[in-house]
mmCIF file of C-alpha atoms and ligand atoms in Angstrom:
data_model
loop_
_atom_site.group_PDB
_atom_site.id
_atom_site.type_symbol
_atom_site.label_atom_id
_atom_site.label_comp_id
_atom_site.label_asym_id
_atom_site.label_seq_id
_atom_site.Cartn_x
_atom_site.Cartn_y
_atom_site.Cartn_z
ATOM 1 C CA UNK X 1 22.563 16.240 -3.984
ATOM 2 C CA UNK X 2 20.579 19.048 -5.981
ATOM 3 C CA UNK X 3 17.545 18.548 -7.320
ATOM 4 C CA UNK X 4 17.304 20.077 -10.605
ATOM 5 C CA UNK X 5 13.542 20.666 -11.483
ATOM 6 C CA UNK X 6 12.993 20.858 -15.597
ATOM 7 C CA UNK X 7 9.905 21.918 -16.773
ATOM 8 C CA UNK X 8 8.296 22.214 -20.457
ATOM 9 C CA UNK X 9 4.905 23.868 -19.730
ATOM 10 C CA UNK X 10 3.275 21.088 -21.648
ATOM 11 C CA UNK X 11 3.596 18.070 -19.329
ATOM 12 C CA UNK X 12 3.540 20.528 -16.285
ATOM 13 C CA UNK X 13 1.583 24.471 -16.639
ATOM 14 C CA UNK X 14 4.651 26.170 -15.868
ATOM 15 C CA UNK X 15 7.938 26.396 -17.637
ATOM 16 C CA UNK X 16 11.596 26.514 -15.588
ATOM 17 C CA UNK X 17 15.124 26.039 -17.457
ATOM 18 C CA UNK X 18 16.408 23.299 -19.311
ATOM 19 C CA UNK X 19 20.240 22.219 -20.829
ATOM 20 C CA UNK X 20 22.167 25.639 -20.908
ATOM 21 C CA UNK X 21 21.613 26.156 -17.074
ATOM 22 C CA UNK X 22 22.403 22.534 -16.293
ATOM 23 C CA UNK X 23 25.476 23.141 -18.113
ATOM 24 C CA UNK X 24 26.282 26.495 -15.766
ATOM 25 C CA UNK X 25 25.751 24.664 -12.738
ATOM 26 C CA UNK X 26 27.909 21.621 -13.924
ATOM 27 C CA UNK X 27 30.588 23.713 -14.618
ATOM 28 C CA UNK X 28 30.568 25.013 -10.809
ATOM 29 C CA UNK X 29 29.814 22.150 -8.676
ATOM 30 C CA UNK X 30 30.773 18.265 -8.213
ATOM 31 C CA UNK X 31 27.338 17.946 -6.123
ATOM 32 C CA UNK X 32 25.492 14.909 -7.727
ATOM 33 C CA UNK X 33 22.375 16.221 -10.086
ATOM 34 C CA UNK X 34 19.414 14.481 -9.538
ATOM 35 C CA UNK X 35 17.585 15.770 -13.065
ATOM 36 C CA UNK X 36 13.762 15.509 -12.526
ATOM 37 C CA UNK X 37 12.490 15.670 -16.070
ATOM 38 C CA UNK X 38 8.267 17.231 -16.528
ATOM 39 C CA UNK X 39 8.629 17.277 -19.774
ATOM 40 C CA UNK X 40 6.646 15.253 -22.499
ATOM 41 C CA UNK X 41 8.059 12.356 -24.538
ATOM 42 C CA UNK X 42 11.524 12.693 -22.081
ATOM 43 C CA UNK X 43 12.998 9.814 -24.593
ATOM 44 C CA UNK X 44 13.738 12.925 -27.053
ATOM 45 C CA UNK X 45 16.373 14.771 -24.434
ATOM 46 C CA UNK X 46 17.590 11.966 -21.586
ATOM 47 C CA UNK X 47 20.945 11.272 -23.522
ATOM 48 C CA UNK X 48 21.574 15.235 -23.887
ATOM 49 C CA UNK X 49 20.938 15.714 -20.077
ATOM 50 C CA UNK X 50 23.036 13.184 -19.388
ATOM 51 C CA UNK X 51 25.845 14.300 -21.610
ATOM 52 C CA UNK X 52 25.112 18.101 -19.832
ATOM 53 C CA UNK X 53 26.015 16.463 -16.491
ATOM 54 C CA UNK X 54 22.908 15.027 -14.899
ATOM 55 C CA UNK X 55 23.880 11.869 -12.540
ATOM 56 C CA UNK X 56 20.179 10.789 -11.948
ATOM 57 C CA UNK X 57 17.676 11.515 -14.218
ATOM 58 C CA UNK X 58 13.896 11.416 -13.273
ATOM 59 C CA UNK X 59 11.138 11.570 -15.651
ATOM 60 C CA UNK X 60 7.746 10.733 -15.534
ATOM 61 C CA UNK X 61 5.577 7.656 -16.346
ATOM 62 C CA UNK X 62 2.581 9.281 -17.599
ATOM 63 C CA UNK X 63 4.889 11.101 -19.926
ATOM 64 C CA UNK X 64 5.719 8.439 -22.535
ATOM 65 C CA UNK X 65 4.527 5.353 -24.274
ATOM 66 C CA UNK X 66 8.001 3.854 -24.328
ATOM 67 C CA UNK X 67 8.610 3.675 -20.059
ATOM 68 C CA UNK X 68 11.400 0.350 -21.447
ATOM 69 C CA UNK X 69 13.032 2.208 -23.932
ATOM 70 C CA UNK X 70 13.606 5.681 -21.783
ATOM 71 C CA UNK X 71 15.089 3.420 -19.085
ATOM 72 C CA UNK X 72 17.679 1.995 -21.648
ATOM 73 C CA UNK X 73 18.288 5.261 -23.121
ATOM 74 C CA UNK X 74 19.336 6.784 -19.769
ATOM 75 C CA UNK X 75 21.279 3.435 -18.712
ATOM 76 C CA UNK X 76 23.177 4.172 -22.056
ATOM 77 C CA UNK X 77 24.133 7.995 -21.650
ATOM 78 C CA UNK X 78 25.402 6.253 -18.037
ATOM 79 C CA UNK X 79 23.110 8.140 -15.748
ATOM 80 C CA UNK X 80 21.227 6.153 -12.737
ATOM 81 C CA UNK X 81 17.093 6.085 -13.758
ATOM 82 C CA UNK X 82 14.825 7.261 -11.709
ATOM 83 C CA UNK X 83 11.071 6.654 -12.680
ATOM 84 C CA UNK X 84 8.223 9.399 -11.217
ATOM 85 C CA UNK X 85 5.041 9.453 -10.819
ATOM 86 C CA UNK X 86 1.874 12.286 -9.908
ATOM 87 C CA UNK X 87 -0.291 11.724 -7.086
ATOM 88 C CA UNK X 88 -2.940 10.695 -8.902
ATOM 89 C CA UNK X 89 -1.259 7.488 -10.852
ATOM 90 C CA UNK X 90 -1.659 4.531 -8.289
ATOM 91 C CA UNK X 91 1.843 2.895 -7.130
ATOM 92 C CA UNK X 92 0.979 -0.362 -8.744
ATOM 93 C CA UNK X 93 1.822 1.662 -12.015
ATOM 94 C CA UNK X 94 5.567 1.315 -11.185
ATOM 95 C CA UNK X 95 5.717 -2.247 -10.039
ATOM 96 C CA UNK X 96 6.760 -3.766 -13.278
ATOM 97 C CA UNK X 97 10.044 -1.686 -13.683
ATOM 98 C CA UNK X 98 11.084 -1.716 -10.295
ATOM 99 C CA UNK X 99 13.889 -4.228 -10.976
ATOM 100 C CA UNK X 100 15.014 -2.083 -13.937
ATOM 101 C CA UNK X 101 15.241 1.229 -12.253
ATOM 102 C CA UNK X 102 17.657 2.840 -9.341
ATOM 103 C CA UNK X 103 14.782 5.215 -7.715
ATOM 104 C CA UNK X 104 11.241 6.189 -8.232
ATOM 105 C CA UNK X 105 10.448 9.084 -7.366
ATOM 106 C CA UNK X 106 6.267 9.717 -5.939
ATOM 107 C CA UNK X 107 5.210 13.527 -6.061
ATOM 108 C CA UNK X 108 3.624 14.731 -2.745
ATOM 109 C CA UNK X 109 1.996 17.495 -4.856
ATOM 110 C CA UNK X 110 0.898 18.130 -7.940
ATOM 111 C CA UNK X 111 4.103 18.844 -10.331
ATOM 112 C CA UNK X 112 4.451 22.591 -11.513
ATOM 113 C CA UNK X 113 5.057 24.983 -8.354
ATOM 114 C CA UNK X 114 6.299 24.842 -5.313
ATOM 115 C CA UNK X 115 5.399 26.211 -1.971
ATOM 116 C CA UNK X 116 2.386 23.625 -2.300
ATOM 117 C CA UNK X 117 1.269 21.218 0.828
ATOM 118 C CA UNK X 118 2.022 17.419 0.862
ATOM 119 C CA UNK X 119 -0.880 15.361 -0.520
ATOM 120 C CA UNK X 120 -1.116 13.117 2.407
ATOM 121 C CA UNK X 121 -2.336 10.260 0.361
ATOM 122 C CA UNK X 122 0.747 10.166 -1.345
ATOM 123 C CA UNK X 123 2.730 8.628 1.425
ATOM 124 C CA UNK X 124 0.507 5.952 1.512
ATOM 125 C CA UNK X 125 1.756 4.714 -2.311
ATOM 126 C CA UNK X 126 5.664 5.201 -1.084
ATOM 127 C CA UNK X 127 4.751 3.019 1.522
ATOM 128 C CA UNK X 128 3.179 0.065 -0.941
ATOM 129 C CA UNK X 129 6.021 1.047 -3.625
ATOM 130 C CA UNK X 130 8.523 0.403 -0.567
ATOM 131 C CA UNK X 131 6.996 -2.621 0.870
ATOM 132 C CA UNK X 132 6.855 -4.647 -3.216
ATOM 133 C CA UNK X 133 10.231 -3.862 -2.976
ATOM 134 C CA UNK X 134 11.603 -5.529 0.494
ATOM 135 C CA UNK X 135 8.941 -8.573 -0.771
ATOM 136 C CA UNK X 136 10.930 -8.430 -4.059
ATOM 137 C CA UNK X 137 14.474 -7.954 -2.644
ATOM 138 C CA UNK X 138 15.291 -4.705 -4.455
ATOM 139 C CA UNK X 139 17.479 -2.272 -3.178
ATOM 140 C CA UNK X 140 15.553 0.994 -3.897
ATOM 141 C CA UNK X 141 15.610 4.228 -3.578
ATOM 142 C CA UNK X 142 12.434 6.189 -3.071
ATOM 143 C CA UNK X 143 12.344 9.964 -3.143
ATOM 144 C CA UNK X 144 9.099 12.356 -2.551
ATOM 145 C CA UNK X 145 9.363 15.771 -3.991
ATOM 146 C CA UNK X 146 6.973 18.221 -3.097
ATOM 147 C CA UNK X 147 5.813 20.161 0.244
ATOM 148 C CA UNK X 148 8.667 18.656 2.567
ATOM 149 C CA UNK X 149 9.346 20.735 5.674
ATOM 150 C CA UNK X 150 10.493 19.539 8.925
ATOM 151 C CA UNK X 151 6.773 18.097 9.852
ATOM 152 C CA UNK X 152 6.623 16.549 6.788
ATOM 153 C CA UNK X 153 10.329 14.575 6.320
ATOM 154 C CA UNK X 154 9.895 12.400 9.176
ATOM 155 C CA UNK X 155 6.412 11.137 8.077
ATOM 156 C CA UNK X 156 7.882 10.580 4.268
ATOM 157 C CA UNK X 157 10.692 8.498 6.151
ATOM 158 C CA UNK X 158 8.486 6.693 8.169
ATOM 159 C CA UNK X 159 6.515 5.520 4.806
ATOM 160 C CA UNK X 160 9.928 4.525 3.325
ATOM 161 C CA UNK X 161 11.260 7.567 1.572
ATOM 162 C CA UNK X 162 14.757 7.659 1.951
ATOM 163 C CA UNK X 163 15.765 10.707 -0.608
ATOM 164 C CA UNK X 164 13.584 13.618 0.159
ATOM 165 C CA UNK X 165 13.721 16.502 -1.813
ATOM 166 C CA UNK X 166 12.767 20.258 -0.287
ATOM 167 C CA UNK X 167 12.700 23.230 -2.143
ATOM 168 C CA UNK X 168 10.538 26.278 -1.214
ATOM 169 C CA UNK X 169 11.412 24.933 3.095
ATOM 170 C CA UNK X 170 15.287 25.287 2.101
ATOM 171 C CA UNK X 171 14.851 28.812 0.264
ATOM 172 C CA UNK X 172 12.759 30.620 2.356
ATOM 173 C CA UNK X 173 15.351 29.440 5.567
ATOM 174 C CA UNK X 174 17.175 31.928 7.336
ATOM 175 C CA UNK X 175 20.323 29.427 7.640
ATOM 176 C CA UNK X 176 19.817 26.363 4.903
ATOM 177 C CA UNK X 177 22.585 24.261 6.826
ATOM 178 C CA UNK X 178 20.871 24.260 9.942
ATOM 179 C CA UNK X 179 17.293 23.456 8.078
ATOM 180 C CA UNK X 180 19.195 20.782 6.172
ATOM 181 C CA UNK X 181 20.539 18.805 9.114
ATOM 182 C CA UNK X 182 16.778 19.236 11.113
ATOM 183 C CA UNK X 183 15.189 17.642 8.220
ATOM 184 C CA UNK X 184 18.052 14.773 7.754
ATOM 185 C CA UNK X 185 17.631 14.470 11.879
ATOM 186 C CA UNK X 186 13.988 14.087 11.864
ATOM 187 C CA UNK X 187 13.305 16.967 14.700
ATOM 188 C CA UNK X 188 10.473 19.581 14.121
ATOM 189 C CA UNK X 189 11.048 22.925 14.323
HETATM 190 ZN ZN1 LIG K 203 11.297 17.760 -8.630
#
């Protein structure tokens, strides 16, 4: 899938592209669009990226008041939810919409940039976030976004990440197919 990073430069100090590009790279691919939303109050603009062609749209707890109500909006534009949080919100947080949500999604950095390193720390929440949900019986996806190379995908598996996200690793490649498949096989480079 492609990750499709939005940013607002309120919720995050750095602004990226919204709607009008979504709607460009729509129009060219059938890849699924996982939409991760840093943008404030995300209730105001879920239904319009879903209508633009997002299939999974992320957006952050510490963003909103209304966490219940962003959920249902998303649900009802018929995109899956996906609920993210920072490194520094504890993974607790999330355990009271876990049955109402497809994926969360746990930073490894801080959101805004890329090229950053993984906050090691981080892996330690998708490992409680994926344990509360074997206890719980939910089938969930987790996904870690931020400093994922091929060092760093096998540890975020290990935890119990099993959609990992990798930007600046995938750019910077000289073949992208090649670093695609060592970070889906788990081998280090
Ligand atoms: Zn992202």
């Amino acid at each position: 899938m492609l990750h499709f990073d939005v940013m607002d430069g309120i919720f995050v100090n750095n602004i990226s592209y919204g709607l009008p590009l979504l709607e460009q790279v729509r129009s060219c691919t059938d890849m699924i669009l996982d939409v991760h939303l840093m943008i404030t109050r995300p209730e105001r603009y879920v239904e319009r990226f879903a209508k633009t062609g997002a299939d999974i749209i992320s957006f952050h707890l510490e963003a909103t008041d209304d966490v219940r109500g962003t959920i249902s909006a998303i649900r009802a534009a018929g995109a899956k939810v996906s609920l993210a949080i920072k490194p520094a919100t504890p993974a607790q947080s999330v355990f009271e919409y876990l049955p109402l949500v497809d994926m969360v999604l746990v930073m490894t950095v801080e959101p805004g940039f890329g090229g950053q390193s993984l906050i090691p720390e981080t892996l330690e929440k998708v490992e409680i976030i994926r344990r509360r949900a074997q206890e719980t019986g939910l089938d969930l996806d987790i996904e870690v976004d931020g400093g994922i190379n091929a060092q760093t995908a096998p540890e975020a598996k290990k935890a119990g990440a099993n959609v990992i996200v990798s930007g600046s690793f995938l750019f910077r490649a000289d073949d992208m197919k090649k670093t695609v498949e060592l970070i889906k096989e788990g081998n280090k480079c």
